[in-house]
Amino acid sequence: MNIKKVCKPRNIGKIDIPTPLLVPSFSSAQFDDIGDLHRKLREYITDASLVGGYDLHYENIKRDEIWVSDVVFIDSGTFEYQGQFSSKKLKDWTFEYVSQVPSENPKKPWSSLMYSAVIDALEPLSKVVLTNFDQKEPLEDQISYAKNLFSKYSDYGTCFLCRPTDKGSSTIDIKGLIENISLIKSFNILGITEKELGNSVLERCEHILMVRKALDTNGLMLPIHIFGCLDPLSILPYFLCGADIFDGLAWLKWIFHENVAIYINNSPLLTGNWSESNQNTNLIAYVKNCEELRKLRDAMRRFTLKYDLDIFGLKKDILKEIVNLTRTAGIEY
């Protein structure tokens, strides 16, 4: 497909938010002090941000403190719920101990009803996008449950996050999604997690392009939201293949420098803050990342008007790889 048909400005219906859009995420799944981080960084996330319903319910992030962005994405919280059994969260628990003492299992409950209660309690001061309570199950069931949830909240934008249809599968059924693409016309955004798009960057690019083509064929101008993808070099090829919205935690794990994500402990070598504590160094990196993401978003928006790849300021070898990758996926420049 021609780049001008694939990569262009789109809007989040109902709430009239333009894309492309980059969304810094906050999650207790990997950061115990996520509420404190949110408070310290709130002035730098004025465009968009994402928080999980699980974290709002358990007050890891205070619900009255999230309205600092023009649009706030409310994720279902299943990522945080499942993250309780990550190696990080269980650093003081052995597998044997958890197995032997189920009554003392630290896992906190989470359900679709609890998620609905969180949404009911919202008193928004910003525009809102809701994500469905995503689970691996047949596609028609996923869509039906999402429609049922969203029907209760007509003032909010809606993102249908498509998951694998089989509990044993690690990737979505791309063929099944495309065959049933007309069923998602009532949603404002189609979401897919980066990891579940495919098993290689090429396959993921191909699948994004296939979905974009199917949406266009059915007259649907829905933005595509790639969950769990917020580092610049991953964003760009997906964007060029038709994706519009990107969120993730990469901005809290790495420092972005010249569109490359670098080990965050090396940030003093980029910023000159050699004598700062690790905590302060990280905060400086997070603020820098917010600025880098704003610059990238602006460049992406300019690209949809001029279609000049030099806008991104990439090094020649990196630009060449991205162009070759997206051409192989099916983009025509």
Short mmCIF file of C-alpha atoms in Angstrom, two decimals:
data_model
loop_
_atom_site.label_atom_id
_atom_site.label_comp_id
_atom_site.label_asym_id
_atom_site.label_seq_id
_atom_site.Cartn_x
_atom_site.Cartn_y
_atom_site.Cartn_z
CA MET A 1 0.00 0.00 0.00
CA ASN A 2 1.10 3.56 -0.64
CA ILE A 3 2.52 5.32 2.40
CA LYS A 4 0.10 8.24 1.98
CA LYS A 5 -2.90 5.93 2.32
CA VAL A 6 -1.49 4.04 5.27
CA CYS A 7 0.22 6.68 7.37
CA LYS A 8 -2.00 9.71 7.86
CA PRO A 9 -3.75 11.81 10.53
CA ARG A 10 -6.68 10.11 12.27
CA ASN A 11 -8.90 11.05 15.19
CA ILE A 12 -10.14 9.20 18.23
CA GLY A 13 -13.86 9.30 17.61
CA LYS A 14 -16.29 10.68 20.19
CA ILE A 15 -13.58 12.61 22.10
CA ASP A 16 -11.90 14.23 19.08
CA ILE A 17 -8.25 13.62 20.00
CA PRO A 18 -5.82 13.69 17.04
CA THR A 19 -3.27 11.02 16.26
CA PRO A 20 -0.48 10.03 16.04
CA LEU A 21 -0.33 9.96 19.82
CA LEU A 22 2.36 8.75 22.25
CA VAL A 23 1.11 7.76 25.70
CA PRO A 24 3.43 7.37 28.72
CA SER A 25 2.12 4.55 30.92
CA PHE A 26 2.24 4.01 34.68
CA SER A 27 1.99 0.53 36.20
CA SER A 28 2.65 -1.14 39.54
CA ALA A 29 3.39 -4.38 37.67
CA GLN A 30 7.02 -3.33 37.47
CA PHE A 31 7.29 -0.27 39.73
CA ASP A 32 6.34 -0.50 43.41
CA ASP A 33 6.49 3.29 43.85
CA ILE A 34 4.37 4.07 40.80
CA GLY A 35 2.10 6.52 42.63
CA ASP A 36 5.08 8.56 43.78
CA LEU A 37 6.51 8.52 40.25
CA HIS A 38 3.19 9.70 38.83
CA ARG A 39 3.08 12.63 41.26
CA LYS A 40 6.66 13.67 40.48
CA LEU A 41 6.16 13.49 36.71
CA ARG A 42 2.59 14.76 36.36
CA GLU A 43 3.59 18.16 34.97
CA TYR A 44 5.42 16.46 32.07
CA ILE A 45 2.55 14.24 30.84
CA THR A 46 0.09 16.93 29.80
CA ASP A 47 -0.79 15.41 26.40
CA ALA A 48 -1.72 11.83 27.29
CA SER A 49 -1.14 9.16 29.92
CA LEU A 50 -2.30 5.64 30.77
CA VAL A 51 -3.10 4.07 34.13
CA GLY A 52 -4.60 0.70 35.04
CA GLY A 53 -7.93 0.10 36.73
CA TYR A 54 -6.22 -2.31 39.12
CA ASP A 55 -3.85 0.41 40.35
CA LEU A 56 -6.74 2.84 40.80
CA HIS A 57 -8.74 0.28 42.80
CA TYR A 58 -5.86 -0.53 45.15
CA GLU A 59 -4.84 3.15 45.29
CA ASN A 60 -1.36 2.51 43.97
CA ILE A 61 -2.22 5.65 41.99
CA LYS A 62 -4.76 8.06 43.47
CA ARG A 63 -7.74 8.40 41.14
CA ASP A 64 -8.16 12.12 41.85
CA GLU A 65 -4.54 12.74 40.77
CA ILE A 66 -4.69 11.26 37.26
CA TRP A 67 -6.45 14.15 35.51
CA VAL A 68 -3.29 15.94 34.44
CA SER A 69 -3.33 14.96 30.75
CA ASP A 70 -5.60 16.10 27.93
CA VAL A 71 -6.65 12.47 27.52
CA VAL A 72 -6.30 9.69 30.10
CA PHE A 73 -6.40 6.06 28.99
CA ILE A 74 -7.85 3.69 31.60
CA ASP A 75 -6.51 0.18 31.03
CA SER A 76 -8.33 -2.88 32.35
CA GLY A 77 -5.66 -3.69 34.93
CA THR A 78 -5.15 -7.32 33.90
CA PHE A 79 -1.47 -6.56 33.26
CA GLU A 80 -1.00 -5.42 36.87
CA TYR A 81 -3.04 -8.34 38.19
CA GLN A 82 -0.94 -10.89 36.32
CA GLY A 83 2.23 -9.02 37.24
CA GLN A 84 1.79 -9.93 40.90
CA PHE A 85 3.37 -13.31 40.19
CA SER A 86 6.34 -11.90 38.30
CA SER A 87 9.79 -12.71 39.69
CA LYS A 88 10.06 -9.09 40.83
CA LYS A 89 6.89 -9.19 42.86
CA LEU A 90 7.76 -12.52 44.45
CA LYS A 91 11.36 -11.76 45.33
CA ASP A 92 10.69 -12.74 48.97
CA TRP A 93 8.55 -15.78 48.14
CA THR A 94 9.67 -19.18 46.96
CA PHE A 95 7.52 -21.17 44.56
CA GLU A 96 7.36 -23.97 47.12
CA TYR A 97 6.19 -21.65 49.88
CA VAL A 98 3.45 -20.09 47.77
CA SER A 99 2.30 -23.55 46.69
CA GLN A 100 2.21 -24.87 50.25
CA VAL A 101 0.47 -21.88 51.83
CA PRO A 102 -2.24 -20.79 49.38
CA SER A 103 -4.11 -18.92 52.13
CA GLU A 104 -1.15 -16.55 52.42
CA ASN A 105 -0.81 -16.09 48.68
CA PRO A 106 -0.17 -12.35 48.19
CA LYS A 107 -2.19 -12.16 44.97
CA LYS A 108 -4.93 -9.55 45.23
CA PRO A 109 -8.26 -10.25 43.50
CA TRP A 110 -9.28 -8.53 40.29
CA SER A 111 -12.36 -8.96 38.10
CA SER A 112 -14.45 -7.30 35.43
CA LEU A 113 -16.97 -6.25 38.09
CA MET A 114 -14.23 -4.56 40.09
CA TYR A 115 -13.05 -2.81 36.93
CA SER A 116 -16.58 -1.55 36.26
CA ALA A 117 -16.74 -0.22 39.82
CA VAL A 118 -13.53 1.73 39.22
CA ILE A 119 -15.00 3.28 36.06
CA ASP A 120 -18.26 4.10 37.89
CA ALA A 121 -16.28 6.03 40.51
CA LEU A 122 -14.38 8.18 38.00
CA GLU A 123 -14.93 11.94 38.17
CA PRO A 124 -13.01 12.94 35.05
CA LEU A 125 -11.48 16.35 34.49
CA SER A 126 -9.94 15.17 31.21
CA LYS A 127 -11.10 13.25 28.18
CA VAL A 128 -11.12 9.50 28.79
CA VAL A 129 -10.47 6.37 26.74
CA LEU A 130 -11.57 3.06 28.27
CA THR A 131 -10.07 -0.31 27.41
CA ASN A 132 -12.14 -3.48 27.62
CA PHE A 133 -11.50 -6.09 30.31
CA ASP A 134 -9.21 -8.09 28.04
CA GLN A 135 -8.89 -11.85 28.28
CA LYS A 136 -7.93 -14.69 25.96
CA GLU A 137 -11.18 -16.10 24.59
CA PRO A 138 -13.02 -16.44 21.25
CA LEU A 139 -13.01 -13.19 19.31
CA GLU A 140 -16.79 -12.86 19.16
CA ASP A 141 -16.93 -13.20 22.96
CA GLN A 142 -14.21 -10.56 23.39
CA ILE A 143 -16.17 -8.16 21.18
CA SER A 144 -19.50 -8.92 22.88
CA TYR A 145 -18.11 -8.36 26.39
CA ALA A 146 -16.42 -5.13 25.28
CA LYS A 147 -19.63 -3.78 23.75
CA ASN A 148 -21.55 -4.64 26.91
CA LEU A 149 -19.02 -2.79 29.08
CA PHE A 150 -18.73 0.26 26.86
CA SER A 151 -22.51 0.63 26.47
CA LYS A 152 -22.63 1.85 30.08
CA TYR A 153 -20.19 4.71 29.49
CA SER A 154 -21.29 6.62 26.42
CA ASP A 155 -19.27 9.76 27.22
CA TYR A 156 -15.92 7.99 27.02
CA GLY A 157 -13.79 6.97 24.07
CA THR A 158 -13.45 3.20 23.65
CA CYS A 159 -10.49 1.01 22.77
CA PHE A 160 -11.10 -2.64 21.94
CA LEU A 161 -7.93 -4.50 22.90
CA CYS A 162 -7.88 -7.68 20.82
CA ARG A 163 -6.24 -10.66 22.52
CA PRO A 164 -5.39 -14.21 21.33
CA THR A 165 -8.47 -16.39 20.99
CA ASP A 166 -6.83 -19.41 22.61
CA LYS A 167 -5.40 -19.44 26.14
CA GLY A 168 -2.38 -21.37 24.90
CA SER A 169 -1.58 -18.93 22.10
CA SER A 170 0.95 -16.11 22.39
CA THR A 171 -0.21 -14.21 19.28
CA ILE A 172 -3.55 -12.96 18.01
CA ASP A 173 -5.47 -14.73 15.27
CA ILE A 174 -4.74 -12.12 12.61
CA LYS A 175 -6.77 -13.93 9.95
CA GLY A 176 -9.79 -14.19 12.23
CA LEU A 177 -9.53 -10.51 13.19
CA ILE A 178 -9.41 -9.42 9.55
CA GLU A 179 -12.33 -11.65 8.60
CA ASN A 180 -14.40 -10.10 11.39
CA ILE A 181 -13.09 -6.55 11.16
CA SER A 182 -16.57 -5.12 10.51
CA LEU A 183 -17.61 -6.25 14.01
CA ILE A 184 -15.40 -3.62 15.65
CA LYS A 185 -16.96 -0.62 13.90
CA SER A 186 -18.68 0.53 17.11
CA PHE A 187 -15.33 1.06 18.86
CA ASN A 188 -13.19 4.19 18.58
CA ILE A 189 -9.79 2.45 18.64
CA LEU A 190 -8.49 -1.03 17.81
CA GLY A 191 -5.78 -2.11 20.25
CA ILE A 192 -3.23 -4.92 19.97
CA THR A 193 -0.24 -5.62 22.22
CA GLU A 194 3.12 -5.52 20.48
CA LYS A 195 4.16 -8.98 21.70
CA GLU A 196 0.92 -10.56 20.47
CA LEU A 197 1.20 -9.08 16.97
CA GLY A 198 3.75 -11.62 15.78
CA ASN A 199 7.05 -13.35 16.44
CA SER A 200 9.34 -10.97 14.55
CA VAL A 201 9.43 -7.27 13.83
CA LEU A 202 8.75 -8.00 10.15
CA GLU A 203 5.73 -10.16 10.96
CA ARG A 204 4.40 -7.47 13.29
CA CYS A 205 4.78 -4.81 10.59
CA GLU A 206 3.06 -7.06 8.05
CA HIS A 207 0.17 -7.72 10.42
CA ILE A 208 -0.33 -4.03 11.22
CA LEU A 209 -0.45 -3.28 7.51
CA MET A 210 -2.91 -6.13 6.91
CA VAL A 211 -5.20 -4.80 9.65
CA ARG A 212 -4.94 -1.25 8.32
CA LYS A 213 -5.85 -2.45 4.82
CA ALA A 214 -8.85 -4.38 6.20
CA LEU A 215 -10.03 -1.32 8.13
CA ASP A 216 -9.73 0.87 5.03
CA THR A 217 -11.54 -1.68 2.88
CA ASN A 218 -14.44 -1.58 5.32
CA GLY A 219 -14.46 2.21 5.48
CA LEU A 220 -13.24 2.30 9.09
CA MET A 221 -10.92 5.16 10.06
CA LEU A 222 -10.16 3.71 13.48
CA PRO A 223 -6.71 4.44 14.92
CA ILE A 224 -4.63 1.36 15.75
CA HIS A 225 -3.18 1.36 19.28
CA ILE A 226 -0.05 -0.72 19.92
CA PHE A 227 0.09 -1.54 23.62
CA GLY A 228 3.46 -2.04 25.30
CA CYS A 229 5.47 -0.15 22.68
CA LEU A 230 6.97 3.24 23.53
CA ASP A 231 10.59 3.18 22.41
CA PRO A 232 11.26 5.32 19.32
CA LEU A 233 12.90 2.73 17.06
CA SER A 234 9.99 0.32 17.53
CA ILE A 235 7.37 3.03 17.14
CA LEU A 236 8.56 4.29 13.77
CA PRO A 237 8.22 1.15 11.59
CA TYR A 238 4.83 0.35 13.14
CA PHE A 239 3.72 3.93 12.54
CA LEU A 240 4.83 3.77 8.91
CA CYS A 241 2.80 0.57 8.52
CA GLY A 242 -0.42 2.15 9.78
CA ALA A 243 -0.42 2.26 13.59
CA ASP A 244 -1.39 5.51 15.32
CA ILE A 245 -1.22 5.28 19.13
CA PHE A 246 1.59 3.86 21.24
CA ASP A 247 1.92 3.37 24.98
CA GLY A 248 4.28 1.55 27.29
CA LEU A 249 6.72 1.61 30.18
CA ALA A 250 9.95 1.85 28.16
CA TRP A 251 10.27 5.53 29.09
CA LEU A 252 10.67 4.47 32.76
CA LYS A 253 13.25 1.76 31.98
CA TRP A 254 15.59 3.39 29.47
CA ILE A 255 16.80 6.81 28.43
CA PHE A 256 16.01 7.91 24.88
CA HIS A 257 18.92 9.46 22.98
CA GLU A 258 18.82 10.19 19.25
CA ASN A 259 15.79 7.87 18.94
CA VAL A 260 17.63 4.97 20.58
CA ALA A 261 16.75 3.47 23.99
CA ILE A 262 19.89 3.23 26.14
CA TYR A 263 20.46 1.55 29.54
CA ILE A 264 19.19 4.11 32.04
CA ASN A 265 22.22 3.77 34.34
CA ASN A 266 24.26 5.30 31.52
CA SER A 267 22.15 8.46 31.51
CA PRO A 268 24.72 10.54 33.49
CA LEU A 269 27.11 10.06 30.57
CA LEU A 270 24.51 11.68 28.31
CA THR A 271 23.29 14.42 30.66
CA GLY A 272 26.49 15.27 32.57
CA ASN A 273 24.81 14.71 35.96
CA TRP A 274 27.63 12.52 37.28
CA SER A 275 27.27 13.38 40.97
CA GLU A 276 23.49 12.97 41.19
CA SER A 277 21.99 10.06 43.11
CA ASN A 278 20.53 7.18 41.14
CA GLN A 279 17.02 8.32 42.07
CA ASN A 280 17.60 11.87 40.83
CA THR A 281 19.41 10.60 37.75
CA ASN A 282 16.40 8.45 36.88
CA LEU A 283 13.99 11.35 37.32
CA ILE A 284 16.14 13.52 35.05
CA ALA A 285 16.05 10.70 32.47
CA TYR A 286 12.26 10.38 32.72
CA VAL A 287 11.80 14.11 32.12
CA LYS A 288 14.18 13.95 29.15
CA ASN A 289 12.22 11.00 27.77
CA CYS A 290 8.96 12.98 27.95
CA GLU A 291 10.57 15.72 25.90
CA GLU A 292 11.96 13.21 23.39
CA LEU A 293 8.51 11.65 23.02
CA ARG A 294 6.95 15.06 22.39
CA LYS A 295 9.54 15.76 19.70
CA LEU A 296 8.89 12.37 18.11
CA ARG A 297 5.12 12.88 18.17
CA ASP A 298 5.53 16.28 16.51
CA ALA A 299 7.79 14.74 13.86
CA MET A 300 5.24 11.98 13.22
CA ARG A 301 2.49 14.54 12.75
CA ARG A 302 4.63 16.57 10.35
CA PHE A 303 5.40 13.40 8.42
CA THR A 304 1.70 12.78 7.77
CA LEU A 305 1.62 16.14 5.99
CA LYS A 306 4.93 16.12 4.09
CA TYR A 307 5.97 12.43 3.89
CA ASP A 308 9.63 13.35 4.22
CA LEU A 309 11.56 10.68 6.15
CA ASP A 310 14.33 13.16 6.96
CA ILE A 311 11.89 14.77 9.40
CA PHE A 312 12.76 12.05 11.93
CA GLY A 313 16.45 12.97 12.04
CA LEU A 314 17.55 9.35 11.96
CA LYS A 315 21.08 8.24 11.21
CA LYS A 316 21.41 7.04 7.63
CA ASP A 317 22.03 3.39 8.49
CA ILE A 318 19.03 3.24 10.82
CA LEU A 319 16.77 5.02 8.33
CA LYS A 320 17.87 2.59 5.62
CA GLU A 321 16.92 -0.41 7.79
CA ILE A 322 13.50 1.04 8.63
CA VAL A 323 12.78 1.80 4.97
CA ASN A 324 13.88 -1.69 3.90
CA LEU A 325 11.83 -3.27 6.69
CA THR A 326 8.64 -1.40 5.86
CA ARG A 327 9.07 -1.94 2.12
CA THR A 328 9.43 -5.66 2.74
CA ALA A 329 6.25 -5.50 4.83
CA GLY A 330 4.40 -3.97 1.87
CA ILE A 331 4.77 -0.18 2.09
CA GLU A 332 5.30 1.75 -1.14
CA TYR A 333 7.16 5.07 -0.87
#
